[in-house]
Amino acid sequence: MEMNMKRRIFVKGSVAAGALGVAVGAGLLTPKAVLAAWPKEAFEAKKVADALSALYGTGDTTESGDIKIKAPDIAENGAVVPITVTVSTDMAGVESISIIAANNPAPLVASFNMGEGAMGFVSTRIKMGKTGDVIAVVKSGGKLQSNRKEVKVTIGGCGG
Amino acid sequence: MAKKSIKIRAKEKGGVVTVKSLMTHPMQIGGQKDKKTGKPIPAHFIQEVNCEANGKNVMSALFSGGVSKNPYLSFKFSGAKKGDMMKLSWVDNQGNTDSAEAKIG
């Protein structure tokens, strides 16, 4: 009943207008921000060198002691391995830092593009399928430099 | 997505802002099978995290499913002061997105 009453009032009110005006909320829809080309090929690569060439155009990196990787020697839980990469301030203009777990099925785990004012420091947690090297690749001044650290992954948490 | 999937803490000291953030996300790499149902679990992970401070892009991170569940992300930048606002947002492979703002303390 209540619905009908409201409807009556509504119809009366609309008579003067002659037709129902339909409000189109077109302005509410803004195009979704386009993903800034997530490098599918690099992330799906099965080999470290392939991932690097897909991401940077070259697989050649120079070992550098200016890159420090902080990671546990033994990770009891491979699902959560804390990784911190610190780049020495001697290395100017860090453009990007990539974290690679060499023995993962898809080695490239994450890649950080540094914007304005960003320092050469990132810390995150990654998954590791098995024991292997964690490689940090840093791009600065157009050159690729890297360092690595072995992380032993034990399953079952016995610490062995 | 669930509300407030992002926690941010940003602290300025000596001109350098240290940001620590936690995002709530399953980070499913995909390809595995559900042990109970035997059905494959679809890939569901954050692909991109963007961070802005004072309207400038400070850092953007690209993730694969190899980043741990409920990703933790910490980084440092200069060029902002106490009281400035910073924004963090993510987009996952299924098109979901979320963002949060925090005041630099």
PDB file of C-alpha atoms in Angstrom:
ATOM      1  CA  MET A   1       0.000   0.000   0.000  1.00  0.00           C
ATOM      2  CA  GLU A   2       2.674   2.414   0.988  1.00  0.00           C
ATOM      3  CA  MET A   3       4.499   1.775  -2.252  1.00  0.00           C
ATOM      4  CA  ASN A   4       1.356   2.608  -4.220  1.00  0.00           C
ATOM      5  CA  MET A   5       0.832   5.850  -2.361  1.00  0.00           C
ATOM      6  CA  LYS A   6       4.321   6.981  -3.095  1.00  0.00           C
ATOM      7  CA  ARG A   7       3.881   6.005  -6.677  1.00  0.00           C
ATOM      8  CA  ARG A   8       0.749   8.129  -6.972  1.00  0.00           C
ATOM      9  CA  ILE A   9       2.521  11.153  -5.620  1.00  0.00           C
ATOM     10  CA  PHE A  10       5.435  10.540  -7.894  1.00  0.00           C
ATOM     11  CA  VAL A  11       3.225  10.221 -10.972  1.00  0.00           C
ATOM     12  CA  LYS A  12       1.385  13.435 -10.130  1.00  0.00           C
ATOM     13  CA  GLY A  13       4.607  15.276  -9.707  1.00  0.00           C
ATOM     14  CA  SER A  14       5.838  14.082 -13.025  1.00  0.00           C
ATOM     15  CA  VAL A  15       2.825  15.103 -15.018  1.00  0.00           C
ATOM     16  CA  ALA A  16       3.961  18.675 -15.401  1.00  0.00           C
ATOM     17  CA  ALA A  17       7.266  17.512 -16.774  1.00  0.00           C
ATOM     18  CA  GLY A  18       5.447  15.372 -19.301  1.00  0.00           C
ATOM     19  CA  ALA A  19       8.176  12.758 -19.341  1.00  0.00           C
ATOM     20  CA  LEU A  20      10.536  11.266 -16.866  1.00  0.00           C
ATOM     21  CA  GLY A  21      13.918  12.834 -16.896  1.00  0.00           C
ATOM     22  CA  VAL A  22      16.591  10.235 -16.685  1.00  0.00           C
ATOM     23  CA  ALA A  23      19.712  11.307 -14.922  1.00  0.00           C
ATOM     24  CA  VAL A  24      22.724   9.730 -16.471  1.00  0.00           C
ATOM     25  CA  GLY A  25      25.656   9.501 -14.170  1.00  0.00           C
ATOM     26  CA  ALA A  26      28.131   9.464 -16.974  1.00  0.00           C
ATOM     27  CA  GLY A  27      30.544  11.748 -15.213  1.00  0.00           C
ATOM     28  CA  LEU A  28      30.965   9.287 -12.401  1.00  0.00           C
ATOM     29  CA  LEU A  29      32.806   6.782 -14.511  1.00  0.00           C
ATOM     30  CA  THR A  30      36.419   7.635 -15.041  1.00  0.00           C
ATOM     31  CA  PRO A  31      38.640   5.281 -16.982  1.00  0.00           C
ATOM     32  CA  LYS A  32      40.615   3.059 -14.677  1.00  0.00           C
ATOM     33  CA  ALA A  33      44.267   3.879 -14.408  1.00  0.00           C
ATOM     34  CA  VAL A  34      46.060   1.681 -16.874  1.00  0.00           C
ATOM     35  CA  LEU A  35      48.578  -0.695 -15.367  1.00  0.00           C
ATOM     36  CA  ALA A  36      52.015   0.644 -16.093  1.00  0.00           C
ATOM     37  CA  ALA A  37      53.031  -2.332 -18.193  1.00  0.00           C
ATOM     38  CA  TRP A  38      53.557  -5.067 -15.640  1.00  0.00           C
ATOM     39  CA  PRO A  39      56.491  -6.973 -17.172  1.00  0.00           C
ATOM     40  CA  LYS A  40      54.773 -10.348 -17.515  1.00  0.00           C
ATOM     41  CA  GLU A  41      57.603 -11.893 -19.470  1.00  0.00           C
ATOM     42  CA  ALA A  42      60.199 -10.987 -16.848  1.00  0.00           C
ATOM     43  CA  PHE A  43      58.085 -12.297 -13.987  1.00  0.00           C
ATOM     44  CA  GLU A  44      57.279 -15.544 -15.783  1.00  0.00           C
ATOM     45  CA  ALA A  45      60.841 -16.259 -16.890  1.00  0.00           C
ATOM     46  CA  LYS A  46      62.219 -19.512 -15.505  1.00  0.00           C
ATOM     47  CA  LYS A  47      65.862 -18.473 -15.487  1.00  0.00           C
ATOM     48  CA  VAL A  48      67.544 -15.562 -13.766  1.00  0.00           C
ATOM     49  CA  ALA A  49      69.278 -14.397 -16.963  1.00  0.00           C
ATOM     50  CA  ASP A  50      66.023 -14.517 -18.938  1.00  0.00           C
ATOM     51  CA  ALA A  51      64.203 -12.536 -16.283  1.00  0.00           C
ATOM     52  CA  LEU A  52      66.917  -9.907 -16.261  1.00  0.00           C
ATOM     53  CA  SER A  53      67.041  -9.546 -20.014  1.00  0.00           C
ATOM     54  CA  ALA A  54      63.256  -9.262 -20.160  1.00  0.00           C
ATOM     55  CA  LEU A  55      63.338  -6.577 -17.486  1.00  0.00           C
ATOM     56  CA  TYR A  56      66.494  -4.656 -18.274  1.00  0.00           C
ATOM     57  CA  GLY A  57      67.392  -5.739 -21.790  1.00  0.00           C
ATOM     58  CA  THR A  58      70.576  -7.447 -20.607  1.00  0.00           C
ATOM     59  CA  GLY A  59      71.469 -10.265 -18.280  1.00  0.00           C
ATOM     60  CA  ASP A  60      74.954  -8.975 -17.536  1.00  0.00           C
ATOM     61  CA  THR A  61      75.539  -7.720 -14.042  1.00  0.00           C
ATOM     62  CA  THR A  62      78.687  -6.742 -12.169  1.00  0.00           C
ATOM     63  CA  GLU A  63      79.194  -7.932  -8.622  1.00  0.00           C
ATOM     64  CA  SER A  64      79.266  -5.031  -6.228  1.00  0.00           C
ATOM     65  CA  GLY A  65      80.037  -4.825  -2.548  1.00  0.00           C
ATOM     66  CA  ASP A  66      78.059  -1.598  -2.389  1.00  0.00           C
ATOM     67  CA  ILE A  67      74.901  -3.655  -2.313  1.00  0.00           C
ATOM     68  CA  LYS A  68      74.096  -5.244   1.018  1.00  0.00           C
ATOM     69  CA  ILE A  69      71.501  -7.966   1.395  1.00  0.00           C
ATOM     70  CA  LYS A  70      70.154  -8.659   4.814  1.00  0.00           C
ATOM     71  CA  ALA A  71      68.465 -12.036   4.920  1.00  0.00           C
ATOM     72  CA  PRO A  72      68.502 -14.945   7.343  1.00  0.00           C
ATOM     73  CA  ASP A  73      71.211 -17.595   6.821  1.00  0.00           C
ATOM     74  CA  ILE A  74      68.604 -20.209   7.518  1.00  0.00           C
ATOM     75  CA  ALA A  75      64.939 -19.585   6.825  1.00  0.00           C
ATOM     76  CA  GLU A  76      62.795 -22.022   8.728  1.00  0.00           C
ATOM     77  CA  ASN A  77      59.684 -20.941   6.925  1.00  0.00           C
ATOM     78  CA  GLY A  78      60.172 -20.544   3.206  1.00  0.00           C
ATOM     79  CA  ALA A  79      56.811 -18.797   2.884  1.00  0.00           C
ATOM     80  CA  VAL A  80      58.068 -15.732   4.700  1.00  0.00           C
ATOM     81  CA  VAL A  81      61.715 -14.790   4.219  1.00  0.00           C
ATOM     82  CA  PRO A  82      62.518 -11.215   5.210  1.00  0.00           C
ATOM     83  CA  ILE A  83      64.847  -9.524   2.742  1.00  0.00           C
ATOM     84  CA  THR A  84      66.368  -6.069   3.085  1.00  0.00           C
ATOM     85  CA  VAL A  85      68.477  -4.540   0.340  1.00  0.00           C
ATOM     86  CA  THR A  86      70.600  -1.524   1.167  1.00  0.00           C
ATOM     87  CA  VAL A  87      72.647   0.247  -1.459  1.00  0.00           C
ATOM     88  CA  SER A  88      75.660   2.223  -0.288  1.00  0.00           C
ATOM     89  CA  THR A  89      75.309   5.976  -0.740  1.00  0.00           C
ATOM     90  CA  ASP A  90      78.516   5.790  -2.803  1.00  0.00           C
ATOM     91  CA  MET A  91      76.424   4.487  -5.641  1.00  0.00           C
ATOM     92  CA  ALA A  92      74.715   7.480  -7.173  1.00  0.00           C
ATOM     93  CA  GLY A  93      71.302   7.582  -8.763  1.00  0.00           C
ATOM     94  CA  VAL A  94      69.722   4.249  -7.974  1.00  0.00           C
ATOM     95  CA  GLU A  95      67.037   3.746 -10.605  1.00  0.00           C
ATOM     96  CA  SER A  96      65.704   0.382  -9.614  1.00  0.00           C
ATOM     97  CA  ILE A  97      66.242  -2.554  -7.286  1.00  0.00           C
ATOM     98  CA  SER A  98      65.125  -6.066  -8.154  1.00  0.00           C
ATOM     99  CA  ILE A  99      64.924  -8.996  -5.798  1.00  0.00           C
ATOM    100  CA  ILE A 100      65.492 -12.448  -7.250  1.00  0.00           C
ATOM    101  CA  ALA A 101      65.298 -15.865  -5.598  1.00  0.00           C
ATOM    102  CA  ALA A 102      67.527 -17.878  -7.915  1.00  0.00           C
ATOM    103  CA  ASN A 103      65.980 -21.289  -7.281  1.00  0.00           C
ATOM    104  CA  ASN A 104      62.341 -20.262  -7.348  1.00  0.00           C
ATOM    105  CA  PRO A 105      60.244 -21.573 -10.256  1.00  0.00           C
ATOM    106  CA  ALA A 106      59.852 -17.935 -11.307  1.00  0.00           C
ATOM    107  CA  PRO A 107      63.006 -16.273  -9.956  1.00  0.00           C
ATOM    108  CA  LEU A 108      62.067 -12.612 -10.267  1.00  0.00           C
ATOM    109  CA  VAL A 109      60.129 -11.788  -7.120  1.00  0.00           C
ATOM    110  CA  ALA A 110      59.863  -8.038  -7.049  1.00  0.00           C
ATOM    111  CA  SER A 111      61.230  -5.002  -8.766  1.00  0.00           C
ATOM    112  CA  PHE A 112      61.228  -1.530  -7.291  1.00  0.00           C
ATOM    113  CA  ASN A 113      61.435   1.545  -9.483  1.00  0.00           C
ATOM    114  CA  MET A 114      62.833   4.424  -7.542  1.00  0.00           C
ATOM    115  CA  GLY A 115      61.247   7.812  -8.040  1.00  0.00           C
ATOM    116  CA  GLU A 116      62.228  11.238  -6.923  1.00  0.00           C
ATOM    117  CA  GLY A 117      64.126  11.299  -3.647  1.00  0.00           C
ATOM    118  CA  ALA A 118      63.957   7.553  -3.066  1.00  0.00           C
ATOM    119  CA  MET A 119      66.981   6.113  -1.270  1.00  0.00           C
ATOM    120  CA  GLY A 120      68.663   2.838  -2.145  1.00  0.00           C
ATOM    121  CA  PHE A 121      66.779   0.849   0.432  1.00  0.00           C
ATOM    122  CA  VAL A 122      63.936  -1.646   0.245  1.00  0.00           C
ATOM    123  CA  SER A 123      62.705  -4.244   2.644  1.00  0.00           C
ATOM    124  CA  THR A 124      60.056  -6.867   2.068  1.00  0.00           C
ATOM    125  CA  ARG A 125      59.213 -10.514   2.663  1.00  0.00           C
ATOM    126  CA  ILE A 126      59.399 -13.132  -0.042  1.00  0.00           C
ATOM    127  CA  LYS A 127      58.558 -16.779  -0.608  1.00  0.00           C
ATOM    128  CA  MET A 128      61.366 -19.237  -1.297  1.00  0.00           C
ATOM    129  CA  GLY A 129      60.701 -22.709  -2.629  1.00  0.00           C
ATOM    130  CA  LYS A 130      64.077 -24.132  -1.655  1.00  0.00           C
ATOM    131  CA  THR A 131      67.601 -23.275  -0.607  1.00  0.00           C
ATOM    132  CA  GLY A 132      69.253 -20.879  -2.980  1.00  0.00           C
ATOM    133  CA  ASP A 133      70.782 -17.497  -3.561  1.00  0.00           C
ATOM    134  CA  VAL A 134      68.882 -14.307  -3.086  1.00  0.00           C
ATOM    135  CA  ILE A 135      70.139 -11.867  -5.680  1.00  0.00           C
ATOM    136  CA  ALA A 136      69.695  -8.128  -5.549  1.00  0.00           C
ATOM    137  CA  VAL A 137      70.136  -6.340  -8.847  1.00  0.00           C
ATOM    138  CA  VAL A 138      70.554  -2.595  -8.757  1.00  0.00           C
ATOM    139  CA  LYS A 139      70.363  -0.357 -11.773  1.00  0.00           C
ATOM    140  CA  SER A 140      72.209   2.900 -11.408  1.00  0.00           C
ATOM    141  CA  GLY A 141      73.593   5.176 -14.079  1.00  0.00           C
ATOM    142  CA  GLY A 142      72.446   2.738 -16.740  1.00  0.00           C
ATOM    143  CA  LYS A 143      74.577  -0.072 -15.299  1.00  0.00           C
ATOM    144  CA  LEU A 144      73.470  -3.259 -13.588  1.00  0.00           C
ATOM    145  CA  GLN A 145      75.209  -4.308 -10.416  1.00  0.00           C
ATOM    146  CA  SER A 146      74.342  -7.185  -8.180  1.00  0.00           C
ATOM    147  CA  ASN A 147      75.130  -9.059  -5.049  1.00  0.00           C
ATOM    148  CA  ARG A 148      73.917 -12.354  -3.679  1.00  0.00           C
ATOM    149  CA  LYS A 149      73.445 -14.175  -0.430  1.00  0.00           C
ATOM    150  CA  GLU A 150      72.605 -17.810   0.129  1.00  0.00           C
ATOM    151  CA  VAL A 151      69.550 -18.580   2.208  1.00  0.00           C
ATOM    152  CA  LYS A 152      69.010 -22.125   3.410  1.00  0.00           C
ATOM    153  CA  VAL A 153      65.364 -23.055   3.512  1.00  0.00           C
ATOM    154  CA  THR A 154      64.357 -25.808   5.893  1.00  0.00           C
ATOM    155  CA  ILE A 155      60.926 -27.295   5.942  1.00  0.00           C
ATOM    156  CA  GLY A 156      59.494 -28.314   9.236  1.00  0.00           C
ATOM    157  CA  GLY A 157      61.326 -25.730  11.239  1.00  0.00           C
ATOM    158  CA  CYS A 158      63.906 -28.068  12.809  1.00  0.00           C
ATOM    159  CA  GLY A 159      66.658 -25.608  12.051  1.00  0.00           C
ATOM    160  CA  GLY A 160      68.735 -28.264  10.283  1.00  0.00           C
TER     161      GLY A 160
ATOM    162  CA  MET B   1      38.192  -5.695  -1.238  1.00  0.00           C
ATOM    163  CA  ALA B   2      38.202  -5.544   2.473  1.00  0.00           C
ATOM    164  CA  LYS B   3      38.340  -2.113   3.958  1.00  0.00           C
ATOM    165  CA  LYS B   4      41.643  -0.739   5.109  1.00  0.00           C
ATOM    166  CA  SER B   5      43.874  -3.287   3.479  1.00  0.00           C
ATOM    167  CA  ILE B   6      46.848  -0.996   3.937  1.00  0.00           C
ATOM    168  CA  LYS B   7      48.645   0.089   7.072  1.00  0.00           C
ATOM    169  CA  ILE B   8      51.294   2.763   6.742  1.00  0.00           C
ATOM    170  CA  ARG B   9      53.733   4.253   9.177  1.00  0.00           C
ATOM    171  CA  ALA B  10      55.965   7.047   7.927  1.00  0.00           C
ATOM    172  CA  LYS B  11      58.563   8.769  10.075  1.00  0.00           C
ATOM    173  CA  GLU B  12      60.886  11.600   9.185  1.00  0.00           C
ATOM    174  CA  LYS B  13      64.320  11.831  10.767  1.00  0.00           C
ATOM    175  CA  GLY B  14      67.214  13.944   9.536  1.00  0.00           C
ATOM    176  CA  GLY B  15      65.478  14.678   6.245  1.00  0.00           C
ATOM    177  CA  VAL B  16      64.869  11.029   5.434  1.00  0.00           C
ATOM    178  CA  VAL B  17      61.400   9.549   5.592  1.00  0.00           C
ATOM    179  CA  THR B  18      61.213   5.863   6.462  1.00  0.00           C
ATOM    180  CA  VAL B  19      58.019   4.219   5.341  1.00  0.00           C
ATOM    181  CA  LYS B  20      56.817   0.890   6.647  1.00  0.00           C
ATOM    182  CA  SER B  21      53.663  -0.575   5.262  1.00  0.00           C
ATOM    183  CA  LEU B  22      51.633  -3.730   5.490  1.00  0.00           C
ATOM    184  CA  MET B  23      49.020  -4.743   2.987  1.00  0.00           C
ATOM    185  CA  THR B  24      46.416  -7.416   3.513  1.00  0.00           C
ATOM    186  CA  HIS B  25      46.332  -9.646   0.475  1.00  0.00           C
ATOM    187  CA  PRO B  26      46.339 -13.434  -0.145  1.00  0.00           C
ATOM    188  CA  MET B  27      49.224 -13.229  -2.693  1.00  0.00           C
ATOM    189  CA  GLN B  28      48.271 -16.484  -4.390  1.00  0.00           C
ATOM    190  CA  ILE B  29      50.875 -17.400  -6.953  1.00  0.00           C
ATOM    191  CA  GLY B  30      48.372 -19.638  -8.731  1.00  0.00           C
ATOM    192  CA  GLY B  31      48.855 -23.069 -10.213  1.00  0.00           C
ATOM    193  CA  GLN B  32      48.539 -24.965  -6.947  1.00  0.00           C
ATOM    194  CA  LYS B  33      45.575 -27.138  -6.098  1.00  0.00           C
ATOM    195  CA  ASP B  34      43.340 -26.739  -3.130  1.00  0.00           C
ATOM    196  CA  LYS B  35      44.132 -29.708  -0.870  1.00  0.00           C
ATOM    197  CA  LYS B  36      40.485 -30.149   0.160  1.00  0.00           C
ATOM    198  CA  THR B  37      38.604 -29.655  -3.084  1.00  0.00           C
ATOM    199  CA  GLY B  38      41.314 -30.535  -5.616  1.00  0.00           C
ATOM    200  CA  LYS B  39      40.404 -27.456  -7.600  1.00  0.00           C
ATOM    201  CA  PRO B  40      43.170 -25.200  -8.845  1.00  0.00           C
ATOM    202  CA  ILE B  41      43.650 -21.995  -6.908  1.00  0.00           C
ATOM    203  CA  PRO B  42      43.593 -19.024  -9.255  1.00  0.00           C
ATOM    204  CA  ALA B  43      46.492 -16.581  -9.179  1.00  0.00           C
ATOM    205  CA  HIS B  44      45.651 -13.582  -7.074  1.00  0.00           C
ATOM    206  CA  PHE B  45      48.435 -11.211  -6.146  1.00  0.00           C
ATOM    207  CA  ILE B  46      49.348  -7.565  -6.020  1.00  0.00           C
ATOM    208  CA  GLN B  47      51.131  -6.527  -9.188  1.00  0.00           C
ATOM    209  CA  GLU B  48      51.942  -2.955  -8.502  1.00  0.00           C
ATOM    210  CA  VAL B  49      52.353  -0.720  -5.484  1.00  0.00           C
ATOM    211  CA  ASN B  50      52.691   3.000  -5.993  1.00  0.00           C
ATOM    212  CA  CYS B  51      53.798   5.521  -3.461  1.00  0.00           C
ATOM    213  CA  GLU B  52      53.352   9.249  -3.752  1.00  0.00           C
ATOM    214  CA  ALA B  53      54.410  12.046  -1.457  1.00  0.00           C
ATOM    215  CA  ASN B  54      53.360  15.631  -2.078  1.00  0.00           C
ATOM    216  CA  GLY B  55      51.950  14.576  -5.424  1.00  0.00           C
ATOM    217  CA  LYS B  56      55.261  13.157  -6.651  1.00  0.00           C
ATOM    218  CA  ASN B  57      55.866   9.503  -7.361  1.00  0.00           C
ATOM    219  CA  VAL B  58      58.475   8.338  -4.886  1.00  0.00           C
ATOM    220  CA  MET B  59      58.562   4.658  -5.669  1.00  0.00           C
ATOM    221  CA  SER B  60      56.636   2.041  -7.569  1.00  0.00           C
ATOM    222  CA  ALA B  61      57.075  -1.613  -6.833  1.00  0.00           C
ATOM    223  CA  LEU B  62      56.254  -4.455  -9.181  1.00  0.00           C
ATOM    224  CA  PHE B  63      55.425  -7.715  -7.445  1.00  0.00           C
ATOM    225  CA  SER B  64      55.053 -11.288  -8.571  1.00  0.00           C
ATOM    226  CA  GLY B  65      53.229 -13.977  -6.636  1.00  0.00           C
ATOM    227  CA  GLY B  66      56.590 -14.705  -5.018  1.00  0.00           C
ATOM    228  CA  VAL B  67      56.091 -11.988  -2.471  1.00  0.00           C
ATOM    229  CA  SER B  68      54.792 -13.344   0.826  1.00  0.00           C
ATOM    230  CA  LYS B  69      51.157 -13.252   1.830  1.00  0.00           C
ATOM    231  CA  ASN B  70      50.131  -9.937   3.362  1.00  0.00           C
ATOM    232  CA  PRO B  71      53.101  -8.100   1.882  1.00  0.00           C
ATOM    233  CA  TYR B  72      55.386  -5.993   3.999  1.00  0.00           C
ATOM    234  CA  LEU B  73      57.142  -3.163   2.261  1.00  0.00           C
ATOM    235  CA  SER B  74      59.595  -0.689   3.656  1.00  0.00           C
ATOM    236  CA  PHE B  75      61.569   2.005   1.882  1.00  0.00           C
ATOM    237  CA  LYS B  76      63.147   5.402   2.458  1.00  0.00           C
ATOM    238  CA  PHE B  77      63.019   8.690   0.650  1.00  0.00           C
ATOM    239  CA  SER B  78      63.999  12.293   1.109  1.00  0.00           C
ATOM    240  CA  GLY B  79      62.238  15.471   0.110  1.00  0.00           C
ATOM    241  CA  ALA B  80      59.299  15.495   2.493  1.00  0.00           C
ATOM    242  CA  LYS B  81      58.864  16.837   5.990  1.00  0.00           C
ATOM    243  CA  LYS B  82      56.811  16.124   9.079  1.00  0.00           C
ATOM    244  CA  GLY B  83      53.131  16.763   8.501  1.00  0.00           C
ATOM    245  CA  ASP B  84      53.287  16.086   4.764  1.00  0.00           C
ATOM    246  CA  MET B  85      50.880  13.534   3.390  1.00  0.00           C
ATOM    247  CA  MET B  86      51.884  10.419   1.546  1.00  0.00           C
ATOM    248  CA  LYS B  87      49.748   7.985  -0.383  1.00  0.00           C
ATOM    249  CA  LEU B  88      50.152   4.321  -1.108  1.00  0.00           C
ATOM    250  CA  SER B  89      48.065   2.356  -3.544  1.00  0.00           C
ATOM    251  CA  TRP B  90      48.087  -1.125  -5.021  1.00  0.00           C
ATOM    252  CA  VAL B  91      46.554  -2.923  -7.981  1.00  0.00           C
ATOM    253  CA  ASP B  92      46.288  -6.714  -8.184  1.00  0.00           C
ATOM    254  CA  ASN B  93      46.102  -9.053 -11.169  1.00  0.00           C
ATOM    255  CA  GLN B  94      42.313  -9.268 -10.866  1.00  0.00           C
ATOM    256  CA  GLY B  95      41.923  -5.523 -11.164  1.00  0.00           C
ATOM    257  CA  ASN B  96      41.190  -4.877  -7.504  1.00  0.00           C
ATOM    258  CA  THR B  97      42.722  -1.802  -6.042  1.00  0.00           C
ATOM    259  CA  ASP B  98      43.045   0.019  -2.764  1.00  0.00           C
ATOM    260  CA  SER B  99      44.820   3.059  -1.446  1.00  0.00           C
ATOM    261  CA  ALA B 100      45.568   4.737   1.828  1.00  0.00           C
ATOM    262  CA  GLU B 101      47.029   8.000   2.970  1.00  0.00           C
ATOM    263  CA  ALA B 102      49.179   8.728   5.954  1.00  0.00           C
ATOM    264  CA  LYS B 103      50.687  11.767   7.537  1.00  0.00           C
ATOM    265  CA  ILE B 104      54.445  11.765   7.892  1.00  0.00           C
ATOM    266  CA  GLY B 105      55.334  11.957  11.558  1.00  0.00           C
TER     267      GLY B 105
END
